[in-house]
Short mmCIF file of C-alpha atoms in Angstrom, two decimals:
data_model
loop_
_atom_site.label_atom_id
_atom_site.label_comp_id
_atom_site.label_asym_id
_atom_site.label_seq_id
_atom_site.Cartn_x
_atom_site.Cartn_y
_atom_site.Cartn_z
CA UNK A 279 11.01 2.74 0.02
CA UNK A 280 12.05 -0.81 -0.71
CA UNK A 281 15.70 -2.09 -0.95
CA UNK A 282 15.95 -3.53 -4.49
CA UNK A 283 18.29 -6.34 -3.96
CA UNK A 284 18.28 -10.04 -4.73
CA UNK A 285 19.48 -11.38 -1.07
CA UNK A 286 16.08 -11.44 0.20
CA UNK A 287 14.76 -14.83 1.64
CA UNK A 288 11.91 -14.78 -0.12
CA UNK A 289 12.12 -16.22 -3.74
CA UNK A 290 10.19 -14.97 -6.73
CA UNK A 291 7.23 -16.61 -7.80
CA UNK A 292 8.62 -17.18 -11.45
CA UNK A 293 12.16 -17.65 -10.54
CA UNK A 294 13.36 -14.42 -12.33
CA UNK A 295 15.65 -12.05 -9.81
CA UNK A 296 14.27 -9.18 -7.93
CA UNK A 297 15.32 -6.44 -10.34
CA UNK A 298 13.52 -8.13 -12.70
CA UNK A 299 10.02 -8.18 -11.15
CA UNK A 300 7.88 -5.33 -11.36
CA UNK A 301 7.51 -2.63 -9.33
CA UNK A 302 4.90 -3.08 -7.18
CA UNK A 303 6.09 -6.00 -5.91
CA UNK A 304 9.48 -4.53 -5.43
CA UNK A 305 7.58 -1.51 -3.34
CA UNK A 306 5.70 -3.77 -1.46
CA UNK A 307 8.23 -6.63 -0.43
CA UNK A 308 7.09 -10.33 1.47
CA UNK A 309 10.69 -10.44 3.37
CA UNK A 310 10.45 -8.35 7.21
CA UNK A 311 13.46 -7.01 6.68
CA UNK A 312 12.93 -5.24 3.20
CA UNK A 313 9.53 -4.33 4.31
CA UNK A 314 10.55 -2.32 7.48
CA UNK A 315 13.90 -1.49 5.37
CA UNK A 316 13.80 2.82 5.36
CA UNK A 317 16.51 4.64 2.86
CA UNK A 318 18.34 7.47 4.16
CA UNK A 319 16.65 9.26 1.08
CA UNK A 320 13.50 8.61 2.62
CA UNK A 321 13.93 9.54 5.82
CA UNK A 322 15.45 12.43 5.20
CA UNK A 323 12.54 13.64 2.99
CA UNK A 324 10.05 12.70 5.40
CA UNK A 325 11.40 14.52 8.29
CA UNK A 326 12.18 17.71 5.73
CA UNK A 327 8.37 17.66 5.19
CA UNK A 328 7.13 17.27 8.71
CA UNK A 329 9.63 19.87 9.72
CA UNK A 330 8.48 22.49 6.69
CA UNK A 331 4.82 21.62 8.19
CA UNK A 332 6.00 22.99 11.55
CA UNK A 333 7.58 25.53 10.62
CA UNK A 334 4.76 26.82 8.41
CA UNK A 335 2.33 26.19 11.67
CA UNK A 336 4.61 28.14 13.75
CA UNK A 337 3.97 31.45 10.89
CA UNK A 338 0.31 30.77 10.73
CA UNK A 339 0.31 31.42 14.71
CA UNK A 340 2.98 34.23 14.16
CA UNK A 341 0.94 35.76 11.56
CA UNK A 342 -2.73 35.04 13.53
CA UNK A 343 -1.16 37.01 16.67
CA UNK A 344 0.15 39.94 14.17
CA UNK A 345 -3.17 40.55 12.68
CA UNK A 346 -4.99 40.32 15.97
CA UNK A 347 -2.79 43.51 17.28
CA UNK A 348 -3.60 45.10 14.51
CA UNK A 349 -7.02 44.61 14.80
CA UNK A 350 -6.71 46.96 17.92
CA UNK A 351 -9.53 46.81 21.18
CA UNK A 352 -12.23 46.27 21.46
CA UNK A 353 -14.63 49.26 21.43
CA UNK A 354 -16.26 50.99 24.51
CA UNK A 355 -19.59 49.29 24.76
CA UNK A 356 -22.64 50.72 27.04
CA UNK A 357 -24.23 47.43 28.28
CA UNK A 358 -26.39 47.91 31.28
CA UNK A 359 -27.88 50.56 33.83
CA UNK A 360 -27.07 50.28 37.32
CA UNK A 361 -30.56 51.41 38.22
CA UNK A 362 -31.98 48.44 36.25
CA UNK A 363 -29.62 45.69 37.86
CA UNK A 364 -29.87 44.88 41.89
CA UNK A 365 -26.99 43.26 43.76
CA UNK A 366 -27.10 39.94 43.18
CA UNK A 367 -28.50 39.95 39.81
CA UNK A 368 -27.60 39.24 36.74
CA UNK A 369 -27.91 40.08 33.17
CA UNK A 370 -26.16 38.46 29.59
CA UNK A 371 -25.33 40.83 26.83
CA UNK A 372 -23.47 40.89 23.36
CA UNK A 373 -19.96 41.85 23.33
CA UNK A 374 -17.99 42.76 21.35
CA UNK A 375 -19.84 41.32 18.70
CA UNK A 376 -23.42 40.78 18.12
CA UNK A 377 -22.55 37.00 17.98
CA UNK A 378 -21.11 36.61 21.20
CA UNK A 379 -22.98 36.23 24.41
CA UNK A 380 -21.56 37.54 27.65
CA UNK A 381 -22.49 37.57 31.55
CA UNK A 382 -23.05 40.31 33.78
CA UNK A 383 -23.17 39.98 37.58
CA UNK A 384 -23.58 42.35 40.23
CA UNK A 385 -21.61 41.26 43.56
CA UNK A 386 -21.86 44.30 45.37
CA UNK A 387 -23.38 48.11 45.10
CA UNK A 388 -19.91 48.96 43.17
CA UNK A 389 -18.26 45.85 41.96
CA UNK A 390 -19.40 44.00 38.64
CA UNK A 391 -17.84 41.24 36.71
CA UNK A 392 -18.65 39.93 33.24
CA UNK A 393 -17.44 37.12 31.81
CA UNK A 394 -17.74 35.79 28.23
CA UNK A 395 -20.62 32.96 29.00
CA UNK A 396 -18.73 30.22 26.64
CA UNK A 397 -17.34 27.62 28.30
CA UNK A 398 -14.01 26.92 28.32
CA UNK A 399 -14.70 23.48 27.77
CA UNK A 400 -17.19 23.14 24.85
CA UNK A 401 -18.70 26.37 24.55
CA UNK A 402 -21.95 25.58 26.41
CA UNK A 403 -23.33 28.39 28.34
CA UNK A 404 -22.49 28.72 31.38
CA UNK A 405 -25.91 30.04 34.33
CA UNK A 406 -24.58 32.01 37.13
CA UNK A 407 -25.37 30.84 40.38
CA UNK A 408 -25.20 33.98 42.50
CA UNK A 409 -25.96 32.07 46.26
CA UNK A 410 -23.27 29.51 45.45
CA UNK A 411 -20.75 31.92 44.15
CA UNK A 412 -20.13 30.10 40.72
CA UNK A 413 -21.03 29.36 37.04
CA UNK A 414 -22.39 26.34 36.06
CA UNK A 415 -22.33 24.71 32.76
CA UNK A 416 -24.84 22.21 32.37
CA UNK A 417 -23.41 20.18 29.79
CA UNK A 418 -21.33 18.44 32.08
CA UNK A 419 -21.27 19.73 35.25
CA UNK A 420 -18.41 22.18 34.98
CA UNK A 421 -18.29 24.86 37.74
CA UNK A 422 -16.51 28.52 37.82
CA UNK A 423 -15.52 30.76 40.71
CA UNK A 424 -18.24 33.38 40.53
CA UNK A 425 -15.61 36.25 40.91
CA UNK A 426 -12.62 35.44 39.24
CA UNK A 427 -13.94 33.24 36.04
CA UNK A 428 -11.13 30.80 37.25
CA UNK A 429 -12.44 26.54 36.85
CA UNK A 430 -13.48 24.88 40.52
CA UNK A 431 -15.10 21.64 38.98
CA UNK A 432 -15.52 19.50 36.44
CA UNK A 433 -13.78 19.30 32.91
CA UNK A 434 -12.77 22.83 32.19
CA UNK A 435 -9.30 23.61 32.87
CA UNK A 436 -8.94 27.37 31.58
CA UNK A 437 -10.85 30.66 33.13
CA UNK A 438 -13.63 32.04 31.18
CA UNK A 439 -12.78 34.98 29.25
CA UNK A 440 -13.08 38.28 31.56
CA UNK A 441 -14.50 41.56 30.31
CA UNK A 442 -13.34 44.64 32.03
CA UNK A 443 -16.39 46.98 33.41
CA UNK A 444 -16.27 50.69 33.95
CA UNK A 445 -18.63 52.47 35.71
CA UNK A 446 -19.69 56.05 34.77
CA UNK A 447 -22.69 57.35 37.06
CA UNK A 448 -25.48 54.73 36.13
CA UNK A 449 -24.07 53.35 33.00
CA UNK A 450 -22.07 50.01 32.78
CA UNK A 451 -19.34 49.95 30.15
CA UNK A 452 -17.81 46.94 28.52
CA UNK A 453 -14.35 48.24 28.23
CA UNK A 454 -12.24 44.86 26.31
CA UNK A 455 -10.93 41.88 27.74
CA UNK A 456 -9.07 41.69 31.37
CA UNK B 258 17.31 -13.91 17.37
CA UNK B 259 16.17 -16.12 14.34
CA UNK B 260 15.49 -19.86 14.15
CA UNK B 261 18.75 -21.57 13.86
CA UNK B 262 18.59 -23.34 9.93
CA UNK B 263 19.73 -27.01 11.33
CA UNK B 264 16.23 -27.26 12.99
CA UNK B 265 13.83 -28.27 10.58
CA UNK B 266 9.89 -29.02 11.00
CA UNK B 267 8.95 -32.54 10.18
CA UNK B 268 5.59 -33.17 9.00
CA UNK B 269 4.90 -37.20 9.12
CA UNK B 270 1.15 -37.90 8.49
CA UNK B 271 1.93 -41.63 8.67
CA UNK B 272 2.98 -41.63 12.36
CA UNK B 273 -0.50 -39.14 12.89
CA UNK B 274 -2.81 -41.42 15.47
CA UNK B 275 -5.42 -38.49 15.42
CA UNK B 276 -4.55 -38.19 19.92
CA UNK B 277 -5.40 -33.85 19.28
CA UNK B 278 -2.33 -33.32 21.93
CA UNK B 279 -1.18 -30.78 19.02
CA UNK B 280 -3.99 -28.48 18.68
CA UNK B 281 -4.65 -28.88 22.15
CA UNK B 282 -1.37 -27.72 23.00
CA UNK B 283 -1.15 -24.75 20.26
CA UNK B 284 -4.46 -23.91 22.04
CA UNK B 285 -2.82 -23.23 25.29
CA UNK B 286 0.25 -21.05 23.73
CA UNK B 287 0.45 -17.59 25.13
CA UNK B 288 0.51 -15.48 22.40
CA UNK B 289 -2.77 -16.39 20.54
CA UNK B 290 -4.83 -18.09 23.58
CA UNK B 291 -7.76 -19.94 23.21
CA UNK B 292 -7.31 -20.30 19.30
CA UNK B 293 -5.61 -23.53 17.80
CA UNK B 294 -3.23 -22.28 14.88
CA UNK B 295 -2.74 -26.40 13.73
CA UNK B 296 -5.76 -28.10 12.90
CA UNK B 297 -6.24 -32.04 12.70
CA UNK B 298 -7.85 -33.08 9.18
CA UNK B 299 -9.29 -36.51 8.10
CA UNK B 300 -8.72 -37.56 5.01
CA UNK B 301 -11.91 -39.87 4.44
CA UNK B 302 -13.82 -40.07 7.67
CA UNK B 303 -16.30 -42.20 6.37
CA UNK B 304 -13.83 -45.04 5.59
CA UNK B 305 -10.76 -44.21 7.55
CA UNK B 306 -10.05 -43.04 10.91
CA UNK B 307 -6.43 -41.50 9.21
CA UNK B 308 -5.70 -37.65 10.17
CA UNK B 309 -3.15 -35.25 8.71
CA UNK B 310 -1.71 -32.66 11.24
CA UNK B 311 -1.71 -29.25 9.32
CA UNK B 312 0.84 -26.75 10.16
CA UNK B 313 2.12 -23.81 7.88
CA UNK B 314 4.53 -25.06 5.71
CA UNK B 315 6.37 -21.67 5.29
CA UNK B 316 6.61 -21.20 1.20
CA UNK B 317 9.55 -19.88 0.14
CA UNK B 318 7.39 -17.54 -1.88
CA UNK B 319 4.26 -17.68 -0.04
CA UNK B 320 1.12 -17.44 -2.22
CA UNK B 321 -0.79 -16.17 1.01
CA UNK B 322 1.61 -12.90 1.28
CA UNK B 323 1.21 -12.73 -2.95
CA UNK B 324 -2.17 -12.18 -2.94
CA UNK B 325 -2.33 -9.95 0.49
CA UNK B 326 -3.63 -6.36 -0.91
CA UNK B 327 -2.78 -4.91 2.47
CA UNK B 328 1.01 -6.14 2.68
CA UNK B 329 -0.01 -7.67 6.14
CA UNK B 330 1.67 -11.73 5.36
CA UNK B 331 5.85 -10.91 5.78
CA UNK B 332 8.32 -13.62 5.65
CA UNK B 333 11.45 -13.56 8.11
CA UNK B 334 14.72 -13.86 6.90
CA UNK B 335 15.03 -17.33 8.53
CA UNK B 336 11.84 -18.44 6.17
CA UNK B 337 9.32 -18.45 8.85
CA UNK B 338 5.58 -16.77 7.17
CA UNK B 339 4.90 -15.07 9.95
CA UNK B 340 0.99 -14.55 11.24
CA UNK B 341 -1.12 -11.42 9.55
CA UNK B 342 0.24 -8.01 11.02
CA UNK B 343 -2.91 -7.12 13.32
CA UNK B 344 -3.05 -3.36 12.58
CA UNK B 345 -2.89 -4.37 8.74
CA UNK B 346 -4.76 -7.30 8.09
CA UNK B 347 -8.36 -6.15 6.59
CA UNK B 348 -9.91 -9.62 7.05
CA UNK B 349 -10.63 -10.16 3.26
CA UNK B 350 -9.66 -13.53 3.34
CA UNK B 351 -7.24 -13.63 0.04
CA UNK B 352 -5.02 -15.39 1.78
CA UNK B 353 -7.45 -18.26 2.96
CA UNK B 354 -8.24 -18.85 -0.54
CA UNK B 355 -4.91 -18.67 -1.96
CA UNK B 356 -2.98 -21.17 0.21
CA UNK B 357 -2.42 -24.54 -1.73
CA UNK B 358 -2.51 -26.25 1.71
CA UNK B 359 -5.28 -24.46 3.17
CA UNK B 360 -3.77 -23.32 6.31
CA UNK B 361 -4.75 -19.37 7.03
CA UNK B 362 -8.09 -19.14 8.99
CA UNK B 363 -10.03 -16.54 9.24
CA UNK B 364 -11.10 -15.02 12.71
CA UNK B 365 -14.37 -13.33 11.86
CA UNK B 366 -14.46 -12.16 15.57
CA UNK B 367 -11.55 -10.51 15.48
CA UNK B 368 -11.22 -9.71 11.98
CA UNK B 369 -8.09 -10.75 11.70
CA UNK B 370 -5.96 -13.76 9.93
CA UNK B 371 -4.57 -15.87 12.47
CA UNK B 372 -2.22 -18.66 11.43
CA UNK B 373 0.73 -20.97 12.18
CA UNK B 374 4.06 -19.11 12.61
CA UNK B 375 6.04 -21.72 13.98
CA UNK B 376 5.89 -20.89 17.21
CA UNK B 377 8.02 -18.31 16.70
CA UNK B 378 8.52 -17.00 20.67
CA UNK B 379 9.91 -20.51 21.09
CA UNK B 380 11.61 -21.73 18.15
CA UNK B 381 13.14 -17.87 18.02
CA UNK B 382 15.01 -18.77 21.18
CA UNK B 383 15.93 -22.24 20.26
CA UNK B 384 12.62 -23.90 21.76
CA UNK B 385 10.54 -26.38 19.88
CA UNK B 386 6.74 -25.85 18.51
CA UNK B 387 4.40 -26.41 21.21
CA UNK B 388 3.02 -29.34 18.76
CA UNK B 389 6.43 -30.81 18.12
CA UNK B 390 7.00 -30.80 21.65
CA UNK B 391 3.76 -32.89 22.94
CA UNK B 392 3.75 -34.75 19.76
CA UNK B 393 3.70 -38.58 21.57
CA UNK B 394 4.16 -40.36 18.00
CA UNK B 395 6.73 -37.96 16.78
CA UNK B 396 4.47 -37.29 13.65
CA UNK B 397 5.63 -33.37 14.06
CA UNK B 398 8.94 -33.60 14.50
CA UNK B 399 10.92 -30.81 15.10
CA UNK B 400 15.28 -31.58 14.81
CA UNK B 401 18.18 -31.91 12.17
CA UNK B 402 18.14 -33.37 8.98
CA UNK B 403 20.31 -36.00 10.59
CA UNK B 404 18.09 -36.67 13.18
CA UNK B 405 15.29 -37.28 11.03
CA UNK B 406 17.44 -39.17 8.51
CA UNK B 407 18.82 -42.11 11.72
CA UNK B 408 14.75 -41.95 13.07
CA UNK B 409 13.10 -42.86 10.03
CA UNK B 410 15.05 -44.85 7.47
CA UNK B 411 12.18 -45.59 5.38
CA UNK B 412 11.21 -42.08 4.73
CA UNK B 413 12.15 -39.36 2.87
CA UNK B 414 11.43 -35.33 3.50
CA UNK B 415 10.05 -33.98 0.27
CA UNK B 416 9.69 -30.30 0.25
CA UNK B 417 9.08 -29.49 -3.07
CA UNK B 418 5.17 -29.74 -3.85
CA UNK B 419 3.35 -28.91 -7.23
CA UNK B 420 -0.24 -27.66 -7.52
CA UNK B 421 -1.34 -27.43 -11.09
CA UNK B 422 1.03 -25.21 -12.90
CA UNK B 423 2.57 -23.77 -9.54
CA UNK B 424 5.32 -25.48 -8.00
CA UNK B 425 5.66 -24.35 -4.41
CA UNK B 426 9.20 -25.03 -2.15
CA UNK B 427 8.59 -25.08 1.73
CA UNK B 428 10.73 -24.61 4.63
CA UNK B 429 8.47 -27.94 6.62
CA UNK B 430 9.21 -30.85 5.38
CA UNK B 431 7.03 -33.78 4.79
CA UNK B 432 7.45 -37.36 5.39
CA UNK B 433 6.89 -39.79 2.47
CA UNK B 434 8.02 -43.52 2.28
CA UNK B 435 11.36 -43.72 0.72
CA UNK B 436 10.15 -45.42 -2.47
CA UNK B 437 6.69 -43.75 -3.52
CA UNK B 438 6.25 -41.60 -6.66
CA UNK B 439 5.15 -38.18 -5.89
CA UNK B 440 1.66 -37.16 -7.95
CA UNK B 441 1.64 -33.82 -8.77
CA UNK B 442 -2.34 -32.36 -6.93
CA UNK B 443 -4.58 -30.44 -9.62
CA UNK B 444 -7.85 -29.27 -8.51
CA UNK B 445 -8.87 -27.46 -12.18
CA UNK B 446 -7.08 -30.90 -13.68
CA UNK B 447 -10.05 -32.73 -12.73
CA UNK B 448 -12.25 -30.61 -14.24
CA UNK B 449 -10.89 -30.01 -17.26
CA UNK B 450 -9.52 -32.79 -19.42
CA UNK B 451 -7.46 -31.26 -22.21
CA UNK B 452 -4.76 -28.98 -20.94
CA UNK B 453 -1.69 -27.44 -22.75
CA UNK B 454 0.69 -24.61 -22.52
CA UNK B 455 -1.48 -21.94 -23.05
CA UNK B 456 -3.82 -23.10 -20.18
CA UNK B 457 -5.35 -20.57 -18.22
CA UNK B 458 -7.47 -21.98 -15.14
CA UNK B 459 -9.13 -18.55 -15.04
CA UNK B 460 -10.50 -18.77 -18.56
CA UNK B 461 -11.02 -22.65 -18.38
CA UNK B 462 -13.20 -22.20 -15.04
CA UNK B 463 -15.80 -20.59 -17.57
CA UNK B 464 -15.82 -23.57 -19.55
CA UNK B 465 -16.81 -25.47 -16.87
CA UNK B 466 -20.65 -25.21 -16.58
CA UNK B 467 -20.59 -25.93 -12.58
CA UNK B 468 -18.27 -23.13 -12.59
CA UNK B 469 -19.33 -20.58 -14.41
CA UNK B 470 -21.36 -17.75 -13.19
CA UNK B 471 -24.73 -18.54 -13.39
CA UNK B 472 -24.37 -21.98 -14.82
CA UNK B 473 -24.96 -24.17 -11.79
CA UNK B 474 -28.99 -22.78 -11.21
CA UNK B 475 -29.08 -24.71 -14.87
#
């Protein structure tokens, strides 16, 4: 890192040139200019490095998005009854794994959304508030558009995750994401 | 832009009448506010009302910058130490105990090393130290060699200083009357009477029962 020569300002504390002292005080010189002094060698090797870690970032996401086609859809989930939700209620369920908490809401006789309940923020919970048309998260005060999942307040900036519902006769499906 | 060589920094404790214009001034100086970077010392207080103005006197190998373990202390290529490098200095106070003149203070507030750089902003763009400047004796003198030389014919600026086995060159200069016979300044000296070439002050210090660990409770 250091240049090794003996034109630096700064003299040696026994007298004896630069090439003579040892190395840690060559690597870690007293003059500004060595100090701050980068060789091309360097350089070079520290930008192949940060570039090699971008590049292997890059195939991490390349291979993350390959393996999550392959993983193919979710499946077909049954996750309510009609019967047993009125308009305006709501209900959460799993989907599509046990460990994942979604929201059902019923709007109207024939329209339902569902909405992963994690917020997009920090993954509190979000409560639907059917009369004021949103989703809160309590944490801190976030707010979502009851219909659409998009943000309308606070610190989220990104929709929660919609689930697409299909209807057949009484049953609600969970059919993958929107 | 560095600090032109032909200006020196004059150190004259002789001319020193003790007014505080100096620290007052480096008090006021924009880049370190509020914190004086010279300080004012009596020699005897008790029997003398004498005071020595202290100001870095920029080593040419800096003992302060030796002993830094986290490379904070650099010297500029015009020989100005320049002040601890904030985001580097760990406040372990190496360099307060190293320096033979005892200039680096420690700012426990801030935990950082603050001390005199010369007033670099100014001297950098051919400005003098805010002490040299207010200085109303002259006893910090910032000019040429000539200058000094026509000012004070009865002096002499000795830059060469020795402090027990190490001999330390500075870039200030200090004032001594023309004639006098330097004395060479050893703390361990006075402790220890016999000394030859093999003297280690490390290894003496334990012969010295005030100094050794444990020994003064004795």
């Amino acid at each position: 890192m250091s240049r090794n020569t003996d034109e630096g300002a700064t003299h040696t504390p026994d007298g004896r040139p630069w090439s003579e002292q040892p190395q840690w005080r060559r690597d870690f010189p007293i003059d500004l200019e060595t100090d701050e002094y980068v060789s091309r060698r360097d350089f070079t090797s520290f930008m192949v490095l940060i570039s090699s870690a971008f590049a292997c970032g890059q195939l991490w996401i390349v291979g993350q998005n390959a393996w999550r086609e392959r993983r193919g859809k979710p499946p077909l989930k049954e996750i309510a009854r009609l019967s047993e939700l009125p308009v305006g209620a709501s209900t959460t369920f799993h989907y599509p794994t046990e460990n994942e908490t979604c929201v059902l809401v019923r709007l109207e006789e024939r329209k339902l959304v569902a909405f992963d309940q994690a917020c997009t923020h920090l993954s509190c919970p979000v409560i639907p508030r059917v009369s004021e048309k949103r989703f809160e998260c309590p944490c801190h005060n976030g707010s979502f558009d009851l219909e659409t999942g998009h943000p309308t307040a606070g610190p989220p900036r990104r929709p929660l995750a919609r689930i697409r519902i299909d209807l057949a006769g009484d049953k609600v499906l969970a059919n993958g994401y929107a | 832009m560095p600090v032109p060589h032909h200006m020196q920094f004059f150190v004259d404790p002789n001319r020193c009448i003790g007014c505080q214009a100096c620290v007052q001034a480096c008090t006021e100086c924009d880049s370190h506010r509020g914190h004086s970077m010279i300080q004012l010392d009596y020699i005897d207080r008790a029997l003398s009302p004498q005071t020595v103005p202290v100001v870095c006197m920029h080593c040419d190998t800096p003992t302060c910058a030796e002993v830094c373990p986290a490379d904070a202390i650099k010297r500029t290529a015009d020989g100005v130490v320049q002040t601890a490098r904030k985001p580097r200095c760990i406040a372990c106070n190496n360099c307060v105990l190293a320096c033979p003149f005892g200039v680096p203070k420690m700012n426990t507030d801030m935990s950082l090393m603050m001390k005199c750089d010369m007033c670099y902003d100014r001297t950098s763009v051919g400005k003098k130290p805010m002490c040299a400047s207010v200085c109303p004796s002259q006893a910090l003198f910032y000019g040429t060699p000539e200058e000094i030389e026509k000012l004070r014919p009865r002096s002499r600026p000795v830059d060469t200083f020795r402090f027990g086995h190490q001999t330390i060159t500075t870039k200030v200069k200090m004032m001594v009357p023309r004639e006098s016979v330097l004395q060479d300044f050893d703390v361990l000296g006075a402790l220890v009477p016999a000394r030859d070439a093999a003297f280690d002050p490390m290894l003496a210090m334990l012969d010295v029962p005030d100094c050794a660990p444990g020994g003064t409770d004795a």
